[in-house]
PDB file of N, CA and C in Angstrom:
ATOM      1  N   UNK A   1      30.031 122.417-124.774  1.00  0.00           N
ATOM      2  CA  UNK A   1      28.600 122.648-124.710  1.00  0.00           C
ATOM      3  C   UNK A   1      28.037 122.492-126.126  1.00  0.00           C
ATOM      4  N   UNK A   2      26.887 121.836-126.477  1.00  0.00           N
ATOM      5  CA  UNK A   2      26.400 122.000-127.410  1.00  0.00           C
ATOM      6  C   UNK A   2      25.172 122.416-127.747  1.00  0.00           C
ATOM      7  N   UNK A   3      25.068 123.295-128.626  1.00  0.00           N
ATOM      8  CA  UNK A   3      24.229 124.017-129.469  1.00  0.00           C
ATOM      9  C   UNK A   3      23.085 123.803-130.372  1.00  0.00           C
ATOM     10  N   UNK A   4      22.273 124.236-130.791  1.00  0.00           N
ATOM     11  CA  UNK A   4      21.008 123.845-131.912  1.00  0.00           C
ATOM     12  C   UNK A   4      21.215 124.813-133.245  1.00  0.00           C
ATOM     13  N   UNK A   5      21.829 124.720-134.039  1.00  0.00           N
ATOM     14  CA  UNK A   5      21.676 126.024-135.058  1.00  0.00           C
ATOM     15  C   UNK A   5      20.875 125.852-136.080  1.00  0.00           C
ATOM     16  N   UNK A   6      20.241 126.885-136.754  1.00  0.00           N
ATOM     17  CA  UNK A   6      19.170 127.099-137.920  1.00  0.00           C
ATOM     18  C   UNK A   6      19.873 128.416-138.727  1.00  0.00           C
ATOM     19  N   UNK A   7      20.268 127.723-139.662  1.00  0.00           N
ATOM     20  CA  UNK A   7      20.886 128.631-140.754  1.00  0.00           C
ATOM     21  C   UNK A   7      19.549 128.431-141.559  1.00  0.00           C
ATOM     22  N   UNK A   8      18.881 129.929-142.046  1.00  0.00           N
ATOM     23  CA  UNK A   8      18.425 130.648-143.162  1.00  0.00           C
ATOM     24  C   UNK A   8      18.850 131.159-144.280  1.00  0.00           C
ATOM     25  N   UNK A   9      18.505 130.515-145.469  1.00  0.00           N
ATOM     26  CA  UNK A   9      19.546 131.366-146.526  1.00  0.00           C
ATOM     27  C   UNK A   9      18.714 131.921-147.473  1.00  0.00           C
ATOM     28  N   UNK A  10      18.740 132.642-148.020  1.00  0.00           N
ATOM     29  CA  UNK A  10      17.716 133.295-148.699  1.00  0.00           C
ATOM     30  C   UNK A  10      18.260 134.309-150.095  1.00  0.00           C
ATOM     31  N   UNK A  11      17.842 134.192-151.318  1.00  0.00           N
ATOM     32  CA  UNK A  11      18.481 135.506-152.092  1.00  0.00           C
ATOM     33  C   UNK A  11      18.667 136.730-151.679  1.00  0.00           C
ATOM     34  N   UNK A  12      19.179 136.907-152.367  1.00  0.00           N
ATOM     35  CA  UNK A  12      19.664 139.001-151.977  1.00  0.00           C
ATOM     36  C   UNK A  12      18.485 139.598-152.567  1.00  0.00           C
ATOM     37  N   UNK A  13      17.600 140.335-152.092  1.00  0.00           N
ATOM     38  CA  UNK A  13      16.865 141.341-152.866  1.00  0.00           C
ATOM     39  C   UNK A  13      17.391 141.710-153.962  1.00  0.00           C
ATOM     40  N   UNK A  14      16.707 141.682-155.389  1.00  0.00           N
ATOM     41  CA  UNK A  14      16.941 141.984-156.313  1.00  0.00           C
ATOM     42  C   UNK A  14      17.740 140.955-157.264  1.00  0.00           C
ATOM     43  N   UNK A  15      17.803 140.016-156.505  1.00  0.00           N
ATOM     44  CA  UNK A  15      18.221 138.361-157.324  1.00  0.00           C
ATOM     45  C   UNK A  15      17.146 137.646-158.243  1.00  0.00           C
ATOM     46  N   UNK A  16      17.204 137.253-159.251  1.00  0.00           N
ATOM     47  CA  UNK A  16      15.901 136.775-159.364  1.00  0.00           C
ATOM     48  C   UNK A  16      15.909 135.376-158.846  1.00  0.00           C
ATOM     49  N   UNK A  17      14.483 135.197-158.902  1.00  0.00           N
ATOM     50  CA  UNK A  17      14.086 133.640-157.875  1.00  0.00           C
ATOM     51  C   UNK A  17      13.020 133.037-158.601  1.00  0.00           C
ATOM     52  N   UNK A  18      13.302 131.798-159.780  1.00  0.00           N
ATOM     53  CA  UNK A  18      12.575 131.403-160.858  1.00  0.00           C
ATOM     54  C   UNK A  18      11.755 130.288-159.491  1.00  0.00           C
ATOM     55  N   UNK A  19      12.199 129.785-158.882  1.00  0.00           N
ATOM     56  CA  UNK A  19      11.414 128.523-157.927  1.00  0.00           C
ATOM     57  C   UNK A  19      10.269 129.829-157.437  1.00  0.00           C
ATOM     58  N   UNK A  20      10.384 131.065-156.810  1.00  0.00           N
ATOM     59  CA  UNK A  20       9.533 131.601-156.269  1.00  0.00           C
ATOM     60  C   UNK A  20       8.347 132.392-156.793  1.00  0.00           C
ATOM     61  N   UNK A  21       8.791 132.438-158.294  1.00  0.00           N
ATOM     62  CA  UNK A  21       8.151 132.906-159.333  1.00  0.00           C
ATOM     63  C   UNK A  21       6.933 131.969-159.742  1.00  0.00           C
ATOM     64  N   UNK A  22       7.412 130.801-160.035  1.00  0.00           N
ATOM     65  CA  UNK A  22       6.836 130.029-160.255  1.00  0.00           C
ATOM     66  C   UNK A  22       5.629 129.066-159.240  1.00  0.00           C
ATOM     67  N   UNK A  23       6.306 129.599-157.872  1.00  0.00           N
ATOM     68  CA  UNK A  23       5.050 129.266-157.034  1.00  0.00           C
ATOM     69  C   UNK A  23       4.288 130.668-156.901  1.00  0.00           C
ATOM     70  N   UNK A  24       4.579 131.330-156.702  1.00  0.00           N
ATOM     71  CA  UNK A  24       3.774 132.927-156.827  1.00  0.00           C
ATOM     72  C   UNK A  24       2.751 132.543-158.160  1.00  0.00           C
ATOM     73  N   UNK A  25       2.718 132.046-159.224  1.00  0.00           N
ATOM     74  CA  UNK A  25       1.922 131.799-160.456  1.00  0.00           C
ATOM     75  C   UNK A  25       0.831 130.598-160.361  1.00  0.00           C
ATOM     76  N   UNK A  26       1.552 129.482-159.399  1.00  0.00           N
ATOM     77  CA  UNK A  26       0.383 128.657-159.276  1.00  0.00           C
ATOM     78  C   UNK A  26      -0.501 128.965-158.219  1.00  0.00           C
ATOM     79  N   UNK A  27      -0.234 129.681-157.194  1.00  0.00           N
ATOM     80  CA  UNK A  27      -1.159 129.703-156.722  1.00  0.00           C
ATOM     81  C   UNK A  27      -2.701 130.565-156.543  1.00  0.00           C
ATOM     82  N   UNK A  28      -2.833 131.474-157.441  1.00  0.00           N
ATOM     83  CA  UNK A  28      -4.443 131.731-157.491  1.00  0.00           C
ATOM     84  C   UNK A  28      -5.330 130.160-158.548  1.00  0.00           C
ATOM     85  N   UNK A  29      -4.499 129.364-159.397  1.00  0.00           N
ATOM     86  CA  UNK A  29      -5.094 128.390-159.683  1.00  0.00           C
ATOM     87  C   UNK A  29      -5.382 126.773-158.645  1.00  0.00           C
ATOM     88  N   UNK A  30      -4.629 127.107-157.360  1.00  0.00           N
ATOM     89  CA  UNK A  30      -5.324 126.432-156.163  1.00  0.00           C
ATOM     90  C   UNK A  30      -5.770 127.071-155.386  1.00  0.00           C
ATOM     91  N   UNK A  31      -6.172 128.376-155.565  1.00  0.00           N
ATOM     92  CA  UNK A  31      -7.289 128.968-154.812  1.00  0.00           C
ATOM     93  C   UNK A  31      -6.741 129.663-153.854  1.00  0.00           C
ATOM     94  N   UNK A  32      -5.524 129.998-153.838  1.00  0.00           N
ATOM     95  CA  UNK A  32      -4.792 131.270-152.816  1.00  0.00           C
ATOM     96  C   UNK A  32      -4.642 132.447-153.913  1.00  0.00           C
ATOM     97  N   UNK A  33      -5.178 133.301-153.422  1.00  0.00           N
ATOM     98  CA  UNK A  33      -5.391 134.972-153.869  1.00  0.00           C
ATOM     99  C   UNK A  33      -4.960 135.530-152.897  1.00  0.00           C
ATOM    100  N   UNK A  34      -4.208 136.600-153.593  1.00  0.00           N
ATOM    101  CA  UNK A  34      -3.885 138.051-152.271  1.00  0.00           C
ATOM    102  C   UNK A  34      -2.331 137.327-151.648  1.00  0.00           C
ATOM    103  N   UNK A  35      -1.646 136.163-152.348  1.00  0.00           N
ATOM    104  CA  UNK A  35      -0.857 136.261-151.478  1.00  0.00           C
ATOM    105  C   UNK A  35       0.801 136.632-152.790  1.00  0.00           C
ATOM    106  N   UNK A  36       1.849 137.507-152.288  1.00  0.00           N
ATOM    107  CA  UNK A  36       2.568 138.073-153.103  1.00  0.00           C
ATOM    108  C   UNK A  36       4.225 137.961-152.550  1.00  0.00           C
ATOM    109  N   UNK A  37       4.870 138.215-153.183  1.00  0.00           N
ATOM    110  CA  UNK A  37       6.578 138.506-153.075  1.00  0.00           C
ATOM    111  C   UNK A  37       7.202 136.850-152.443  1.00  0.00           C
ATOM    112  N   UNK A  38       6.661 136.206-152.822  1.00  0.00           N
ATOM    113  CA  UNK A  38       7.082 134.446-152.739  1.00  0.00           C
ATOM    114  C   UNK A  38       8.409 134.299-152.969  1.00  0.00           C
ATOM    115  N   UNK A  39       9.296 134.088-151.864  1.00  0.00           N
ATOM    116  CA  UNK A  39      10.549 134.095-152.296  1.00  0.00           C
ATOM    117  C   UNK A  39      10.718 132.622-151.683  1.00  0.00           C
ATOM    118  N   UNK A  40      11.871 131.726-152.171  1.00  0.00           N
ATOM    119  CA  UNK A  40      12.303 130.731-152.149  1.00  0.00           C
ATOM    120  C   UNK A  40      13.389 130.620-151.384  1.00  0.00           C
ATOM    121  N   UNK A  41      13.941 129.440-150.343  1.00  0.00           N
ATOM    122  CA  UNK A  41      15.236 129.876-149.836  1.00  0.00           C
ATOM    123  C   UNK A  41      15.314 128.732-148.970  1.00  0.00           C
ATOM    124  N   UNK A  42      15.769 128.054-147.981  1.00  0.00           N
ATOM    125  CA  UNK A  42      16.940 126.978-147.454  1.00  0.00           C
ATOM    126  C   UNK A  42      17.026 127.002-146.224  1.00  0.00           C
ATOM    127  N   UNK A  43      16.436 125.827-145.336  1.00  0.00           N
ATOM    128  CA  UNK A  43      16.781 125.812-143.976  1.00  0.00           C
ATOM    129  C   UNK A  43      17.608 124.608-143.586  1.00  0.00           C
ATOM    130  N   UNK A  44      18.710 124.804-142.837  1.00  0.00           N
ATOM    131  CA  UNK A  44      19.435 124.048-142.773  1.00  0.00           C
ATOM    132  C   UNK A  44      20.115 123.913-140.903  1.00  0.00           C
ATOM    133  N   UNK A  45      19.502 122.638-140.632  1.00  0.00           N
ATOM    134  CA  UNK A  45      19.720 122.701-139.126  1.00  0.00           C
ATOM    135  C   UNK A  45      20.529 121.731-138.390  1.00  0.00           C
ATOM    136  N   UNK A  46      21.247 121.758-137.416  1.00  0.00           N
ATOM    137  CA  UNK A  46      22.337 121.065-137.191  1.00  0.00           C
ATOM    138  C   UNK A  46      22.700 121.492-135.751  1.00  0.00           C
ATOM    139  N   UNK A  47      23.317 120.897-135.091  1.00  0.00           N
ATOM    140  CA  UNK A  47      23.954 120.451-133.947  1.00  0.00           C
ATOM    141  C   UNK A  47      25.874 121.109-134.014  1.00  0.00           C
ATOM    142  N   UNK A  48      26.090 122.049-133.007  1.00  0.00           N
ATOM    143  CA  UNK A  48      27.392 122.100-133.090  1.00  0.00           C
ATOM    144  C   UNK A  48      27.688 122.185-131.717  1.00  0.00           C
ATOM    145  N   UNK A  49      29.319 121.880-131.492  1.00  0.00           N
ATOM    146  CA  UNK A  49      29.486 121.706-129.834  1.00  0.00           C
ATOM    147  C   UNK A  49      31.022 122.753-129.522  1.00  0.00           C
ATOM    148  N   UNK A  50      30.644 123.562-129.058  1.00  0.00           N
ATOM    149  CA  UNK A  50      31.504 124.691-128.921  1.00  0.00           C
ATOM    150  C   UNK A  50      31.448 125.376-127.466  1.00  0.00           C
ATOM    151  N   UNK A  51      32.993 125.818-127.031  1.00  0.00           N
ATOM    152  CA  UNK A  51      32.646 126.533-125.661  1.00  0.00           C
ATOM    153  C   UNK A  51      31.786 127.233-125.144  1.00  0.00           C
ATOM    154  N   UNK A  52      31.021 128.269-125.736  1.00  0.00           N
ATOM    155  CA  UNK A  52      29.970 129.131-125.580  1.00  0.00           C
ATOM    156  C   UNK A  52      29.176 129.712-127.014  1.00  0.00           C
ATOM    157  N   UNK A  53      28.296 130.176-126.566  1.00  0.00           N
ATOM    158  CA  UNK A  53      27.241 130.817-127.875  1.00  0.00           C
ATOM    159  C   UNK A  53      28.030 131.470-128.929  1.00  0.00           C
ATOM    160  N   UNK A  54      29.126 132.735-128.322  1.00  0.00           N
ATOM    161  CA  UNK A  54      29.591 133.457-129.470  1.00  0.00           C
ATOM    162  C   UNK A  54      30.850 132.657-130.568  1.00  0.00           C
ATOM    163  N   UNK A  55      31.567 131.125-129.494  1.00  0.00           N
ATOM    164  CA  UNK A  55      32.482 130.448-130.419  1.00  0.00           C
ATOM    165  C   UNK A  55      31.605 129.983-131.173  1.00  0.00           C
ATOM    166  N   UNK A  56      30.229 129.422-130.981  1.00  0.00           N
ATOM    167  CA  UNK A  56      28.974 128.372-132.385  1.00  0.00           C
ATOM    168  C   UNK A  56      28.904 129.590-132.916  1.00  0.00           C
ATOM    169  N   UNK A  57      28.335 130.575-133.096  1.00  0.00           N
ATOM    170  CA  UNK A  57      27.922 131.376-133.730  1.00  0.00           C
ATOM    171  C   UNK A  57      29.599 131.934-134.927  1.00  0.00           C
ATOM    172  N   UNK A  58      30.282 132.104-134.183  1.00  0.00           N
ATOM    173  CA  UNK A  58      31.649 132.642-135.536  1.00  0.00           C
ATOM    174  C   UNK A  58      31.883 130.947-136.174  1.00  0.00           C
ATOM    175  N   UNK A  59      31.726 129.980-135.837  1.00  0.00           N
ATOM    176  CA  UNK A  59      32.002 128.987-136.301  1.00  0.00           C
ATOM    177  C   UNK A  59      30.870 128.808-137.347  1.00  0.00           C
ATOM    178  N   UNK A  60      30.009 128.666-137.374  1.00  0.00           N
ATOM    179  CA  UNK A  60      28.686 128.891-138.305  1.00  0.00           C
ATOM    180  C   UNK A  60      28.652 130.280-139.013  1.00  0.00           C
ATOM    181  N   UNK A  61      29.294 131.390-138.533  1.00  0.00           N
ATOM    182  CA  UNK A  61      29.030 132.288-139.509  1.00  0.00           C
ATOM    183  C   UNK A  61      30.248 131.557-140.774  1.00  0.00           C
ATOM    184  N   UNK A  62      31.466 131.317-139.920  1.00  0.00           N
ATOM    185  CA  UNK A  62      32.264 130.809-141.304  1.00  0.00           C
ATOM    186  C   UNK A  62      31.905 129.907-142.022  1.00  0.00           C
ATOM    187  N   UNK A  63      31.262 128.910-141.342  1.00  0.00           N
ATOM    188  CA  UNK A  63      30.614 127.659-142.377  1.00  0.00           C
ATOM    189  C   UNK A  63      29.662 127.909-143.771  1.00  0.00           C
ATOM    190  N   UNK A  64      29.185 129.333-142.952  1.00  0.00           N
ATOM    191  CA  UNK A  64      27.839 130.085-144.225  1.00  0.00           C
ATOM    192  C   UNK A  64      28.852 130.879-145.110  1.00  0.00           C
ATOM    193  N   UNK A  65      29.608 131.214-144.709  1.00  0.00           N
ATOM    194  CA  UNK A  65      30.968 131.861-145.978  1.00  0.00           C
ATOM    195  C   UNK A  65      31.163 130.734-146.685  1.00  0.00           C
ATOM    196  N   UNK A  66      31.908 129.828-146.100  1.00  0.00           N
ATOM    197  CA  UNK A  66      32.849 129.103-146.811  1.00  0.00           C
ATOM    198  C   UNK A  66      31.937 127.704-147.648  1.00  0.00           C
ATOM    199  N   UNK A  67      30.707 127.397-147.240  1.00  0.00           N
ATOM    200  CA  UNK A  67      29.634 126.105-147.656  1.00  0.00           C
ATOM    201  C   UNK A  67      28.644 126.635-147.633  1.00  0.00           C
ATOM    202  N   UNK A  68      27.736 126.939-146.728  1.00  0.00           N
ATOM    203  CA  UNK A  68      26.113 126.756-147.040  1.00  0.00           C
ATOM    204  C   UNK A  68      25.270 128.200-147.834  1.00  0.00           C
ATOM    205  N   UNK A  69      26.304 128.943-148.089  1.00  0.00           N
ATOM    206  CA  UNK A  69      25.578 130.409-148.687  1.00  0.00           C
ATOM    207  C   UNK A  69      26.407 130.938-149.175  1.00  0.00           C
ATOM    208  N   UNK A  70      26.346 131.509-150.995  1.00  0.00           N
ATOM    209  CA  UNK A  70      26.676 132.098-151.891  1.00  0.00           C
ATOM    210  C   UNK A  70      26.720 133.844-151.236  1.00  0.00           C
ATOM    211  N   UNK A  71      27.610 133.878-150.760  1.00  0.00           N
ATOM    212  CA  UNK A  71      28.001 135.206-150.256  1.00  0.00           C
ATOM    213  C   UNK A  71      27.343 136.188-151.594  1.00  0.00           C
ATOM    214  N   UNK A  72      27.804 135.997-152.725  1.00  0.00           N
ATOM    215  CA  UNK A  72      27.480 137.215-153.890  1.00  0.00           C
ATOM    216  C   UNK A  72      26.266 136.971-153.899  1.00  0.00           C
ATOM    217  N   UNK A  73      25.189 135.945-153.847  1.00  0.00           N
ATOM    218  CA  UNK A  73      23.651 136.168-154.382  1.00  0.00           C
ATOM    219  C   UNK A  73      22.615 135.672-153.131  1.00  0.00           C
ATOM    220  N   UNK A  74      23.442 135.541-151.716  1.00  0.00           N
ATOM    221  CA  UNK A  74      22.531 134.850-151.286  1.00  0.00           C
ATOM    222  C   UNK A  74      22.778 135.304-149.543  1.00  0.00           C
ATOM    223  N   UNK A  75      21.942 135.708-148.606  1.00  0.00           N
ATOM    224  CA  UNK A  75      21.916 136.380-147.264  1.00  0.00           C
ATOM    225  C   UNK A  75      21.678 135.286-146.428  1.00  0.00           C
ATOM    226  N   UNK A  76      22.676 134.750-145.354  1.00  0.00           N
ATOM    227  CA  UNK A  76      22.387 133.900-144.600  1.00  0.00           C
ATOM    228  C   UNK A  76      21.762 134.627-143.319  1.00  0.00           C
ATOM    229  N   UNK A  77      21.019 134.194-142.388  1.00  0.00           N
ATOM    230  CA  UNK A  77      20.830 134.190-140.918  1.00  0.00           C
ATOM    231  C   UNK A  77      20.707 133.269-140.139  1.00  0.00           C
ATOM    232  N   UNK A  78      21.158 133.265-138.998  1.00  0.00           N
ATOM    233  CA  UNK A  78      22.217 132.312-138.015  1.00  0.00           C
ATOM    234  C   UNK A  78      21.055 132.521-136.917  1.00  0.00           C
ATOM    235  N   UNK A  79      20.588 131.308-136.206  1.00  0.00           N
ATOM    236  CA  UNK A  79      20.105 131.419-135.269  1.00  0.00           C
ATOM    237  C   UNK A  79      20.824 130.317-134.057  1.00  0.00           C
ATOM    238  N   UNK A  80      21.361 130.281-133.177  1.00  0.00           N
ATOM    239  CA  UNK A  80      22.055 129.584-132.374  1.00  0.00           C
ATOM    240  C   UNK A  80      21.488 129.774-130.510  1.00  0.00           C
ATOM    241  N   UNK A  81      21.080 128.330-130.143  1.00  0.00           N
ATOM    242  CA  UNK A  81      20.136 128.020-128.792  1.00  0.00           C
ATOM    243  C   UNK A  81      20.758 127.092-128.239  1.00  0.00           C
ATOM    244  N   UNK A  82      21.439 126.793-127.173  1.00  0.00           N
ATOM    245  CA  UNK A  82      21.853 126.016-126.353  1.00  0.00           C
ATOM    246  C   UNK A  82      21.071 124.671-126.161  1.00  0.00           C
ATOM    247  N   UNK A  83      21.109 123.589-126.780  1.00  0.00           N
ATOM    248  CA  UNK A  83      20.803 122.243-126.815  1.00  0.00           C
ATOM    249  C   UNK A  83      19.372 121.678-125.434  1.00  0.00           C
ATOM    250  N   UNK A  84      20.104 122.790-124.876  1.00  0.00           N
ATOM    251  CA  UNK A  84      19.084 122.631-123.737  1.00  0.00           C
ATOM    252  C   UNK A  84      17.919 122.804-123.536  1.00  0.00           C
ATOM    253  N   UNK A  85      17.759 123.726-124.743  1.00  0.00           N
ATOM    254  CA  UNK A  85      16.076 124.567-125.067  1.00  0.00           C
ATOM    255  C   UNK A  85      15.147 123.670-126.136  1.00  0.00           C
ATOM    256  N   UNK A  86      14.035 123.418-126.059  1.00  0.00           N
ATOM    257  CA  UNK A  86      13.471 123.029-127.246  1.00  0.00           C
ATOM    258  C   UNK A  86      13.102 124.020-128.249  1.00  0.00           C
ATOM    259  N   UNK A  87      13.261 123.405-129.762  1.00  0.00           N
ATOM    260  CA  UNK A  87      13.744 124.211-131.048  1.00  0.00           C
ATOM    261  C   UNK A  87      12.651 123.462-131.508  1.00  0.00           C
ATOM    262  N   UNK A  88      11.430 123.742-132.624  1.00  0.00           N
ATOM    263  CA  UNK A  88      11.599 123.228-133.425  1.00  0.00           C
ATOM    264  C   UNK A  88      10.974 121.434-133.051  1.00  0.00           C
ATOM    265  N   UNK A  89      10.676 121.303-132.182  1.00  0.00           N
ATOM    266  CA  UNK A  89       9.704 119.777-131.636  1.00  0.00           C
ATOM    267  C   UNK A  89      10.964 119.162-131.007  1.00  0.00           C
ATOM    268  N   UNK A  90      12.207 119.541-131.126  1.00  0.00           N
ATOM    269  CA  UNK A  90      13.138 118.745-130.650  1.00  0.00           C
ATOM    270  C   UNK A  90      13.863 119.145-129.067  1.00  0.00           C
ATOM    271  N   UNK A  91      14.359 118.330-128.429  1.00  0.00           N
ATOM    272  CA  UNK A  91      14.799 118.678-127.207  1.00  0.00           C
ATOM    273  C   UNK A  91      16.453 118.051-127.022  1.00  0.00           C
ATOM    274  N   UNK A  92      16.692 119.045-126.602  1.00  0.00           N
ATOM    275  CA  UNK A  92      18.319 118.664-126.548  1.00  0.00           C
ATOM    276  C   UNK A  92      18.770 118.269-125.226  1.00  0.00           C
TER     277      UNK A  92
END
């Protein structure tokens, strides 16, 4: 069966985040005010084909260990939908 996954990766609270800093600063000079805590971070989406939801899901949690997320500075979240559903404009 195959799957739709959306890995989120994002810093750890209390990491600093110079990309998010730096958009947090430009923007009251294009005319967004009031908006705050701009954090920066990584979507990464992909296709996996596994017996059921919980084999994609441990298979992708290891992939975010072992490749797509810095375990020490960086919090992944795993979202995993059966190919069958539309995600995202796409249809499986």
């Amino acid at each position: 069966m195959r799957f739709h996954a959306l890995v989120e990766v994002r810093l750890r609270p209390g990491i600093a985040d110079p990309q998010g800093a730096t958009i947090e600063r430009a923007l009251p000079a294009l005319g967004f005010d009031g908006i705050e805590g701009v954090r920066v971070g990584k979507a990464i989406r992909f296709d996996v084909d596994a017996p059921d939801e919980a084999a994609a899901r441990a298979e992708i949690d290891d992939l975010c260990r072992r490749l797509l997320a810095n375990p020490v500075i960086e919090d992944a979240d795993v979202s995993v939908s059966p190919a069958s559903i539309t995600t995202g404009g796409r249809t499986g």
